[in-house]
PDB file of C-alpha atoms in Angstrom:
ATOM      1  CA  MET A   1     215.468 145.194 109.679  1.00  0.00           C
ATOM      2  CA  ARG A   2     213.628 146.305 112.734  1.00  0.00           C
ATOM      3  CA  LEU A   3     211.120 148.155 110.539  1.00  0.00           C
ATOM      4  CA  CYS A   4     210.286 145.010 108.605  1.00  0.00           C
ATOM      5  CA  ALA A   5     209.754 143.056 111.789  1.00  0.00           C
ATOM      6  CA  LEU A   6     207.406 145.764 113.121  1.00  0.00           C
ATOM      7  CA  GLU A   7     205.405 145.802 109.914  1.00  0.00           C
ATOM      8  CA  THR A   8     205.081 142.016 110.057  1.00  0.00           C
ATOM      9  CA  CYS A   9     203.727 142.122 113.647  1.00  0.00           C
ATOM     10  CA  LEU A  10     201.177 144.779 112.760  1.00  0.00           C
ATOM     11  CA  CYS A  11     199.914 142.735 109.819  1.00  0.00           C
ATOM     12  CA  VAL A  12     199.503 139.631 111.955  1.00  0.00           C
ATOM     13  CA  PHE A  13     197.664 141.668 114.640  1.00  0.00           C
ATOM     14  CA  PHE A  14     195.168 143.141 112.160  1.00  0.00           C
ATOM     15  CA  LEU A  15     194.540 139.743 110.576  1.00  0.00           C
ATOM     16  CA  LEU A  16     193.796 138.189 113.985  1.00  0.00           C
ATOM     17  CA  ALA A  17     191.516 141.092 114.858  1.00  0.00           C
ATOM     18  CA  ASP A  18     189.512 140.713 111.627  1.00  0.00           C
ATOM     19  CA  ASP A  19     189.193 136.967 112.143  1.00  0.00           C
ATOM     20  CA  SER A  20     187.901 137.302 115.737  1.00  0.00           C
ATOM     21  CA  GLY A  21     185.483 140.028 114.688  1.00  0.00           C
ATOM     22  CA  SER A  22     183.968 137.872 111.969  1.00  0.00           C
ATOM     23  CA  GLN A  23     183.537 134.993 114.434  1.00  0.00           C
ATOM     24  CA  ASN A  24     181.807 137.215 117.010  1.00  0.00           C
ATOM     25  CA  SER A  25     179.449 138.640 114.398  1.00  0.00           C
ATOM     26  CA  SER A  26     178.417 135.149 113.327  1.00  0.00           C
ATOM     27  CA  ALA A  27     177.718 133.998 116.915  1.00  0.00           C
ATOM     28  CA  PRO A  28     174.114 133.864 118.071  1.00  0.00           C
ATOM     29  CA  LEU A  29     172.616 136.996 119.504  1.00  0.00           C
ATOM     30  CA  GLU A  30     171.795 135.434 122.833  1.00  0.00           C
ATOM     31  CA  ALA A  31     175.433 134.352 123.367  1.00  0.00           C
ATOM     32  CA  GLN A  32     176.691 137.930 122.904  1.00  0.00           C
ATOM     33  CA  LEU A  33     174.353 139.535 125.414  1.00  0.00           C
ATOM     34  CA  VAL A  34     176.316 140.318 128.563  1.00  0.00           C
ATOM     35  CA  MET A  35     174.820 141.943 131.657  1.00  0.00           C
ATOM     36  CA  GLY A  36     176.431 144.946 133.274  1.00  0.00           C
ATOM     37  CA  ASN A  37     177.907 142.906 136.097  1.00  0.00           C
ATOM     38  CA  GLY A  38     179.761 140.678 133.670  1.00  0.00           C
ATOM     39  CA  VAL A  39     177.427 137.714 133.973  1.00  0.00           C
ATOM     40  CA  ARG A  40     176.454 136.258 130.630  1.00  0.00           C
ATOM     41  CA  GLU A  41     172.703 135.751 130.174  1.00  0.00           C
ATOM     42  CA  GLY A  42     171.253 132.471 129.065  1.00  0.00           C
ATOM     43  CA  PRO A  43     169.399 131.876 125.821  1.00  0.00           C
ATOM     44  CA  VAL A  44     166.226 133.899 125.449  1.00  0.00           C
ATOM     45  CA  GLU A  45     163.265 131.553 124.863  1.00  0.00           C
ATOM     46  CA  PHE A  46     160.073 132.954 123.432  1.00  0.00           C
ATOM     47  CA  PRO A  47     156.774 131.153 124.228  1.00  0.00           C
ATOM     48  CA  LYS A  48     155.283 129.209 121.413  1.00  0.00           C
ATOM     49  CA  ASP A  49     151.757 129.870 120.197  1.00  0.00           C
ATOM     50  CA  VAL A  50     149.239 128.324 122.562  1.00  0.00           C
ATOM     51  CA  GLU A  51     146.803 126.048 120.789  1.00  0.00           C
ATOM     52  CA  PRO A  52     143.229 127.269 121.366  1.00  0.00           C
ATOM     53  CA  VAL A  53     141.047 124.936 123.391  1.00  0.00           C
ATOM     54  CA  THR A  54     138.194 123.727 121.282  1.00  0.00           C
ATOM     55  CA  ALA A  55     134.804 122.468 122.415  1.00  0.00           C
ATOM     56  CA  ALA A  56     135.953 118.888 121.909  1.00  0.00           C
ATOM     57  CA  HIS A  57     138.632 119.337 124.585  1.00  0.00           C
ATOM     58  CA  LEU A  58     136.195 120.757 127.173  1.00  0.00           C
ATOM     59  CA  PRO A  59     134.684 118.427 129.807  1.00  0.00           C
ATOM     60  CA  ALA A  60     131.264 117.043 128.872  1.00  0.00           C
ATOM     61  CA  GLU A  61     129.562 118.230 132.052  1.00  0.00           C
ATOM     62  CA  ASP A  62     126.690 119.875 130.195  1.00  0.00           C
ATOM     63  CA  ASN A  63     125.950 116.694 128.266  1.00  0.00           C
ATOM     64  CA  GLN A  64     126.031 114.637 131.462  1.00  0.00           C
ATOM     65  CA  GLU A  65     123.642 117.044 133.150  1.00  0.00           C
ATOM     66  CA  LYS A  66     121.245 116.858 130.200  1.00  0.00           C
ATOM     67  CA  LYS A  67     121.389 113.060 130.233  1.00  0.00           C
ATOM     68  CA  LYS A  68     120.693 113.055 133.965  1.00  0.00           C
ATOM     69  CA  VAL A  69     117.630 115.268 133.558  1.00  0.00           C
ATOM     70  CA  LEU A  70     116.382 113.165 130.643  1.00  0.00           C
ATOM     71  CA  ASN A  71     116.825 109.952 132.628  1.00  0.00           C
ATOM     72  CA  SER A  72     114.849 111.432 135.528  1.00  0.00           C
ATOM     73  CA  LEU A  73     112.045 112.471 133.192  1.00  0.00           C
ATOM     74  CA  MET A  74     111.839 109.102 131.458  1.00  0.00           C
ATOM     75  CA  SER A  75     112.075 107.079 134.667  1.00  0.00           C
ATOM     76  CA  GLY A  76     109.402 109.142 136.383  1.00  0.00           C
ATOM     77  CA  ALA A  77     107.075 108.977 133.378  1.00  0.00           C
ATOM     78  CA  LEU A  78     107.399 105.190 133.060  1.00  0.00           C
ATOM     79  CA  ALA A  79     106.951 104.580 136.781  1.00  0.00           C
ATOM     80  CA  GLY A  80     103.853 106.775 136.917  1.00  0.00           C
ATOM     81  CA  ALA A  81     102.289 105.178 133.840  1.00  0.00           C
ATOM     82  CA  VAL A  82     102.753 101.607 135.093  1.00  0.00           C
ATOM     83  CA  ALA A  83     101.511 102.346 138.605  1.00  0.00           C
ATOM     84  CA  LYS A  84      98.440 104.326 137.512  1.00  0.00           C
ATOM     85  CA  THR A  85      97.426 101.805 134.863  1.00  0.00           C
ATOM     86  CA  ALA A  86      97.551  99.007 137.432  1.00  0.00           C
ATOM     87  CA  VAL A  87      95.144 100.787 139.785  1.00  0.00           C
ATOM     88  CA  ALA A  88      92.950 102.424 137.133  1.00  0.00           C
ATOM     89  CA  PRO A  89      89.803 100.345 137.958  1.00  0.00           C
ATOM     90  CA  LEU A  90      90.087 101.248 141.633  1.00  0.00           C
ATOM     91  CA  ASP A  91      90.684 104.893 140.791  1.00  0.00           C
ATOM     92  CA  ARG A  92      87.584 105.009 138.591  1.00  0.00           C
ATOM     93  CA  THR A  93      85.536 103.355 141.327  1.00  0.00           C
ATOM     94  CA  LYS A  94      86.731 105.966 143.811  1.00  0.00           C
ATOM     95  CA  ILE A  95      85.612 108.786 141.510  1.00  0.00           C
ATOM     96  CA  MET A  96      82.210 107.146 141.038  1.00  0.00           C
ATOM     97  CA  PHE A  97      81.669 107.117 144.799  1.00  0.00           C
ATOM     98  CA  GLN A  98      82.818 110.729 145.078  1.00  0.00           C
ATOM     99  CA  VAL A  99      80.159 111.972 142.646  1.00  0.00           C
ATOM    100  CA  SER A 100      77.337 109.739 143.933  1.00  0.00           C
ATOM    101  CA  SER A 101      75.360 109.694 147.155  1.00  0.00           C
ATOM    102  CA  LYS A 102      76.244 106.101 147.971  1.00  0.00           C
ATOM    103  CA  ARG A 103      78.252 105.395 151.077  1.00  0.00           C
ATOM    104  CA  PHE A 104      81.603 103.810 150.411  1.00  0.00           C
ATOM    105  CA  SER A 105      82.432 100.332 151.601  1.00  0.00           C
ATOM    106  CA  ALA A 106      84.582  97.517 150.280  1.00  0.00           C
ATOM    107  CA  LYS A 107      81.479  95.464 149.507  1.00  0.00           C
ATOM    108  CA  GLU A 108      79.795  98.289 147.580  1.00  0.00           C
ATOM    109  CA  ALA A 109      83.018  98.984 145.677  1.00  0.00           C
ATOM    110  CA  TYR A 110      83.212  95.346 144.615  1.00  0.00           C
ATOM    111  CA  ARG A 111      79.567  95.408 143.494  1.00  0.00           C
ATOM    112  CA  LEU A 112      80.137  98.548 141.463  1.00  0.00           C
ATOM    113  CA  ILE A 113      83.172  97.071 139.709  1.00  0.00           C
ATOM    114  CA  TYR A 114      81.310  93.836 138.993  1.00  0.00           C
ATOM    115  CA  ARG A 115      78.218  95.620 137.610  1.00  0.00           C
ATOM    116  CA  THR A 116      80.420  97.782 135.409  1.00  0.00           C
ATOM    117  CA  TYR A 117      82.122  94.667 134.080  1.00  0.00           C
ATOM    118  CA  LEU A 118      78.790  92.960 133.296  1.00  0.00           C
ATOM    119  CA  ASN A 119      77.068  95.974 131.726  1.00  0.00           C
ATOM    120  CA  GLU A 120      79.891  97.701 129.872  1.00  0.00           C
ATOM    121  CA  GLY A 121      82.613  95.079 129.482  1.00  0.00           C
ATOM    122  CA  PHE A 122      86.027  94.415 130.950  1.00  0.00           C
ATOM    123  CA  TRP A 123      87.841  97.292 129.256  1.00  0.00           C
ATOM    124  CA  SER A 124      85.289  99.782 130.559  1.00  0.00           C
ATOM    125  CA  LEU A 125      87.072  99.532 133.906  1.00  0.00           C
ATOM    126  CA  TRP A 126      89.929 101.414 132.236  1.00  0.00           C
ATOM    127  CA  ARG A 127      87.698 104.040 130.680  1.00  0.00           C
ATOM    128  CA  GLY A 128      89.340 107.425 131.006  1.00  0.00           C
ATOM    129  CA  ASN A 129      92.759 105.850 131.513  1.00  0.00           C
ATOM    130  CA  SER A 130      94.076 107.534 128.374  1.00  0.00           C
ATOM    131  CA  ALA A 131      93.236 110.908 129.898  1.00  0.00           C
ATOM    132  CA  THR A 132      94.832 109.709 133.113  1.00  0.00           C
ATOM    133  CA  MET A 133      98.012 108.876 131.229  1.00  0.00           C
ATOM    134  CA  VAL A 134      98.016 112.299 129.611  1.00  0.00           C
ATOM    135  CA  ARG A 135      98.038 113.765 133.094  1.00  0.00           C
ATOM    136  CA  VAL A 136     100.065 111.161 135.032  1.00  0.00           C
ATOM    137  CA  ILE A 137     102.994 110.813 132.615  1.00  0.00           C
ATOM    138  CA  PRO A 138     103.957 114.512 132.635  1.00  0.00           C
ATOM    139  CA  TYR A 139     103.070 114.803 136.339  1.00  0.00           C
ATOM    140  CA  ALA A 140     105.329 111.925 137.390  1.00  0.00           C
ATOM    141  CA  ALA A 141     108.093 112.981 135.011  1.00  0.00           C
ATOM    142  CA  ILE A 142     108.086 116.589 136.258  1.00  0.00           C
ATOM    143  CA  GLN A 143     107.794 115.520 139.884  1.00  0.00           C
ATOM    144  CA  PHE A 144     110.750 113.127 139.832  1.00  0.00           C
ATOM    145  CA  CYS A 145     112.930 115.452 137.769  1.00  0.00           C
ATOM    146  CA  ALA A 146     112.044 118.481 139.903  1.00  0.00           C
ATOM    147  CA  HIS A 147     112.778 116.511 143.057  1.00  0.00           C
ATOM    148  CA  GLU A 148     116.318 115.784 141.888  1.00  0.00           C
ATOM    149  CA  GLU A 149     116.881 119.415 140.963  1.00  0.00           C
ATOM    150  CA  TYR A 150     115.477 120.715 144.251  1.00  0.00           C
ATOM    151  CA  LYS A 151     117.687 118.265 146.138  1.00  0.00           C
ATOM    152  CA  GLN A 152     120.769 119.700 144.446  1.00  0.00           C
ATOM    153  CA  LEU A 153     119.691 123.291 145.091  1.00  0.00           C
ATOM    154  CA  LEU A 154     118.894 122.673 148.749  1.00  0.00           C
ATOM    155  CA  GLY A 155     122.042 120.602 149.145  1.00  0.00           C
ATOM    156  CA  SER A 156     124.216 123.454 147.900  1.00  0.00           C
ATOM    157  CA  TYR A 157     122.251 125.967 150.001  1.00  0.00           C
ATOM    158  CA  TYR A 158     122.535 124.009 153.253  1.00  0.00           C
ATOM    159  CA  GLY A 159     126.059 122.778 152.553  1.00  0.00           C
ATOM    160  CA  PHE A 160     125.208 119.145 151.823  1.00  0.00           C
ATOM    161  CA  GLN A 161     126.451 119.064 148.240  1.00  0.00           C
ATOM    162  CA  GLY A 162     126.925 115.423 147.225  1.00  0.00           C
ATOM    163  CA  LYS A 163     125.614 114.143 150.552  1.00  0.00           C
ATOM    164  CA  ALA A 164     122.232 113.055 151.895  1.00  0.00           C
ATOM    165  CA  LEU A 165     119.993 115.896 153.030  1.00  0.00           C
ATOM    166  CA  THR A 166     118.828 116.322 156.584  1.00  0.00           C
ATOM    167  CA  PRO A 167     115.137 115.585 157.347  1.00  0.00           C
ATOM    168  CA  PHE A 168     113.757 119.106 156.899  1.00  0.00           C
ATOM    169  CA  PRO A 169     115.351 119.768 153.462  1.00  0.00           C
ATOM    170  CA  ARG A 170     114.132 116.317 152.368  1.00  0.00           C
ATOM    171  CA  PHE A 171     110.567 117.294 153.189  1.00  0.00           C
ATOM    172  CA  ILE A 172     110.929 120.691 151.480  1.00  0.00           C
ATOM    173  CA  ALA A 173     112.364 119.130 148.302  1.00  0.00           C
ATOM    174  CA  GLY A 174     109.449 116.700 148.060  1.00  0.00           C
ATOM    175  CA  SER A 175     106.850 119.399 148.717  1.00  0.00           C
ATOM    176  CA  LEU A 176     108.325 121.715 146.080  1.00  0.00           C
ATOM    177  CA  ALA A 177     108.488 118.883 143.546  1.00  0.00           C
ATOM    178  CA  GLY A 178     104.839 117.945 144.100  1.00  0.00           C
ATOM    179  CA  THR A 179     103.723 121.578 143.942  1.00  0.00           C
ATOM    180  CA  THR A 180     105.602 122.181 140.695  1.00  0.00           C
ATOM    181  CA  ALA A 181     104.120 119.111 139.026  1.00  0.00           C
ATOM    182  CA  ALA A 182     100.590 119.904 140.232  1.00  0.00           C
ATOM    183  CA  MET A 183     100.728 123.487 138.952  1.00  0.00           C
ATOM    184  CA  VAL A 184     101.677 122.333 135.462  1.00  0.00           C
ATOM    185  CA  THR A 185      99.322 119.363 135.119  1.00  0.00           C
ATOM    186  CA  TYR A 186      96.245 120.339 137.161  1.00  0.00           C
ATOM    187  CA  PRO A 187      94.023 121.047 134.105  1.00  0.00           C
ATOM    188  CA  LEU A 188      94.702 117.514 132.884  1.00  0.00           C
ATOM    189  CA  ASP A 189      93.437 116.184 136.215  1.00  0.00           C
ATOM    190  CA  MET A 190      90.176 118.077 135.723  1.00  0.00           C
ATOM    191  CA  VAL A 191      89.796 116.583 132.248  1.00  0.00           C
ATOM    192  CA  ARG A 192      90.484 113.088 133.576  1.00  0.00           C
ATOM    193  CA  ALA A 193      87.786 113.423 136.221  1.00  0.00           C
ATOM    194  CA  ARG A 194      85.251 114.664 133.688  1.00  0.00           C
ATOM    195  CA  MET A 195      85.897 111.810 131.279  1.00  0.00           C
ATOM    196  CA  ALA A 196      85.725 109.215 134.043  1.00  0.00           C
ATOM    197  CA  VAL A 197      82.243 110.129 135.305  1.00  0.00           C
ATOM    198  CA  THR A 198      80.431 111.299 132.166  1.00  0.00           C
ATOM    199  CA  PRO A 199      78.774 109.204 129.421  1.00  0.00           C
ATOM    200  CA  LYS A 200      80.763 108.383 126.325  1.00  0.00           C
ATOM    201  CA  GLU A 201      78.465 110.503 124.129  1.00  0.00           C
ATOM    202  CA  MET A 202      79.197 113.718 126.019  1.00  0.00           C
ATOM    203  CA  TYR A 203      82.923 113.955 125.269  1.00  0.00           C
ATOM    204  CA  SER A 204      84.588 112.336 122.287  1.00  0.00           C
ATOM    205  CA  SER A 205      88.224 113.068 123.183  1.00  0.00           C
ATOM    206  CA  ILE A 206      90.480 114.905 125.572  1.00  0.00           C
ATOM    207  CA  VAL A 207      90.679 117.887 123.232  1.00  0.00           C
ATOM    208  CA  HIS A 208      86.871 117.960 123.075  1.00  0.00           C
ATOM    209  CA  VAL A 209      86.742 118.213 126.878  1.00  0.00           C
ATOM    210  CA  PHE A 210      89.120 121.181 126.870  1.00  0.00           C
ATOM    211  CA  ILE A 211      87.155 122.949 124.129  1.00  0.00           C
ATOM    212  CA  ARG A 212      83.742 122.480 125.771  1.00  0.00           C
ATOM    213  CA  ILE A 213      84.939 123.507 129.224  1.00  0.00           C
ATOM    214  CA  SER A 214      86.703 126.623 127.925  1.00  0.00           C
ATOM    215  CA  ARG A 215      83.669 127.668 125.841  1.00  0.00           C
ATOM    216  CA  GLU A 216      80.851 126.827 128.238  1.00  0.00           C
ATOM    217  CA  GLU A 217      82.443 127.324 131.653  1.00  0.00           C
ATOM    218  CA  GLY A 218      85.539 129.423 131.079  1.00  0.00           C
ATOM    219  CA  LEU A 219      89.254 128.727 131.413  1.00  0.00           C
ATOM    220  CA  LYS A 220      89.162 129.345 135.166  1.00  0.00           C
ATOM    221  CA  THR A 221      87.178 126.130 135.499  1.00  0.00           C
ATOM    222  CA  LEU A 222      90.297 124.160 134.585  1.00  0.00           C
ATOM    223  CA  TYR A 223      91.858 125.359 137.848  1.00  0.00           C
ATOM    224  CA  ARG A 224      88.763 125.027 139.996  1.00  0.00           C
ATOM    225  CA  GLY A 225      89.693 123.462 143.329  1.00  0.00           C
ATOM    226  CA  PHE A 226      93.379 124.138 142.809  1.00  0.00           C
ATOM    227  CA  THR A 227      93.972 125.654 146.258  1.00  0.00           C
ATOM    228  CA  PRO A 228      92.713 122.685 148.304  1.00  0.00           C
ATOM    229  CA  THR A 229      94.573 120.361 145.947  1.00  0.00           C
ATOM    230  CA  ILE A 230      97.855 122.163 146.588  1.00  0.00           C
ATOM    231  CA  LEU A 231      97.186 122.159 150.330  1.00  0.00           C
ATOM    232  CA  GLY A 232      96.912 118.384 150.069  1.00  0.00           C
ATOM    233  CA  VAL A 233      99.871 117.943 147.714  1.00  0.00           C
ATOM    234  CA  ILE A 234     102.361 119.828 149.910  1.00  0.00           C
ATOM    235  CA  PRO A 235     102.264 117.435 152.902  1.00  0.00           C
ATOM    236  CA  TYR A 236     101.576 114.379 150.726  1.00  0.00           C
ATOM    237  CA  ALA A 237     104.520 114.852 148.362  1.00  0.00           C
ATOM    238  CA  GLY A 238     106.755 116.076 151.158  1.00  0.00           C
ATOM    239  CA  LEU A 239     106.112 113.052 153.369  1.00  0.00           C
ATOM    240  CA  SER A 240     106.248 110.684 150.407  1.00  0.00           C
ATOM    241  CA  PHE A 241     109.697 111.787 149.236  1.00  0.00           C
ATOM    242  CA  PHE A 242     110.888 112.255 152.818  1.00  0.00           C
ATOM    243  CA  THR A 243     110.018 108.630 153.593  1.00  0.00           C
ATOM    244  CA  TYR A 244     111.556 107.437 150.331  1.00  0.00           C
ATOM    245  CA  GLU A 245     114.850 109.278 150.898  1.00  0.00           C
ATOM    246  CA  THR A 246     115.018 108.215 154.549  1.00  0.00           C
ATOM    247  CA  LEU A 247     114.462 104.537 153.778  1.00  0.00           C
ATOM    248  CA  LYS A 248     116.946 104.721 150.914  1.00  0.00           C
ATOM    249  CA  LYS A 249     119.556 106.190 153.240  1.00  0.00           C
ATOM    250  CA  VAL A 250     118.910 103.524 155.890  1.00  0.00           C
ATOM    251  CA  HIS A 251     119.047 100.759 153.289  1.00  0.00           C
ATOM    252  CA  ALA A 252     122.291 102.129 151.833  1.00  0.00           C
ATOM    253  CA  GLY A 253     123.833 102.217 155.289  1.00  0.00           C
ATOM    254  CA  LYS A 254     122.813  98.639 156.010  1.00  0.00           C
ATOM    255  CA  ALA A 255     124.029  97.476 152.610  1.00  0.00           C
ATOM    256  CA  LEU A 256     127.374  99.166 153.238  1.00  0.00           C
ATOM    257  CA  LEU A 257     127.621  97.602 156.727  1.00  0.00           C
ATOM    258  CA  PHE A 258     126.686  94.132 155.502  1.00  0.00           C
ATOM    259  CA  GLY A 259     128.978  94.471 152.490  1.00  0.00           C
ATOM    260  CA  GLY A 260     131.898  95.462 154.720  1.00  0.00           C
ATOM    261  CA  GLY A 261     131.176  92.584 157.110  1.00  0.00           C
ATOM    262  CA  PHE A 262     130.921  90.103 154.270  1.00  0.00           C
ATOM    263  CA  GLY A 263     134.194  91.348 152.810  1.00  0.00           C
ATOM    264  CA  ALA A 264     135.963  91.028 156.162  1.00  0.00           C
ATOM    265  CA  SER A 265     134.562  87.536 156.694  1.00  0.00           C
ATOM    266  CA  SER A 266     135.589  86.350 153.260  1.00  0.00           C
ATOM    267  CA  ARG A 267     139.055  87.832 153.800  1.00  0.00           C
ATOM    268  CA  CYS A 268     139.426  85.917 157.066  1.00  0.00           C
ATOM    269  CA  LEU A 269     138.150  82.673 155.567  1.00  0.00           C
ATOM    270  CA  GLY A 270     140.335  83.103 152.502  1.00  0.00           C
TER     271      GLY A 270
END
């Protein structure tokens, strides 16, 4: 009797042991991991694959910088073309006095313009303006674009990034911009002067001027007088952009002051 009862208990024990073993084997791996100090670890989470960042997700800083440079080039080119075309008759008259022995005066300048109008027609006052545009458009475009770039470089160098430059860096930025533009476009200025003071039969086009000068006088002639020109451009461009940036800063300050005062007044009246 006792033997049967013992055999029954052993059978029940083995059945319970098999059942618990099967349950533990089917449990998740992370639930069975137990540290040495008896503390059960939490679920182990593996990082998912990181999605690669494509070019579409990157900030469009490069595109904005390109648009900024393009806007500077186009704005400078248009401003230079309009301004130079408006004063083309006066510019041609100035060159005529420079190559003649006549003494300049306002009365003589008026007489020269009037005689040119009577003898050669109204549009003759703009003779050589196409060559002027070939020189002025790239000159103004390069000058304005270079000025913006030099401002950024000097601003980062002197610690004025995103702020208005102090007077000396303003002057330097303008001088460097004018020098850069003059170095690139100086041969076009020589061609413009030649076409403005020579008869129509001598040169048929701008390309013809370049060809004849390079063949008959040499390529160095295209840069004749470059040194005194640069010595004049450095202070001229520097003071020009210095004055422009200074007046712009003063105007912006006044506009901000007036705008703040107007806002406060309207707030009080409202």
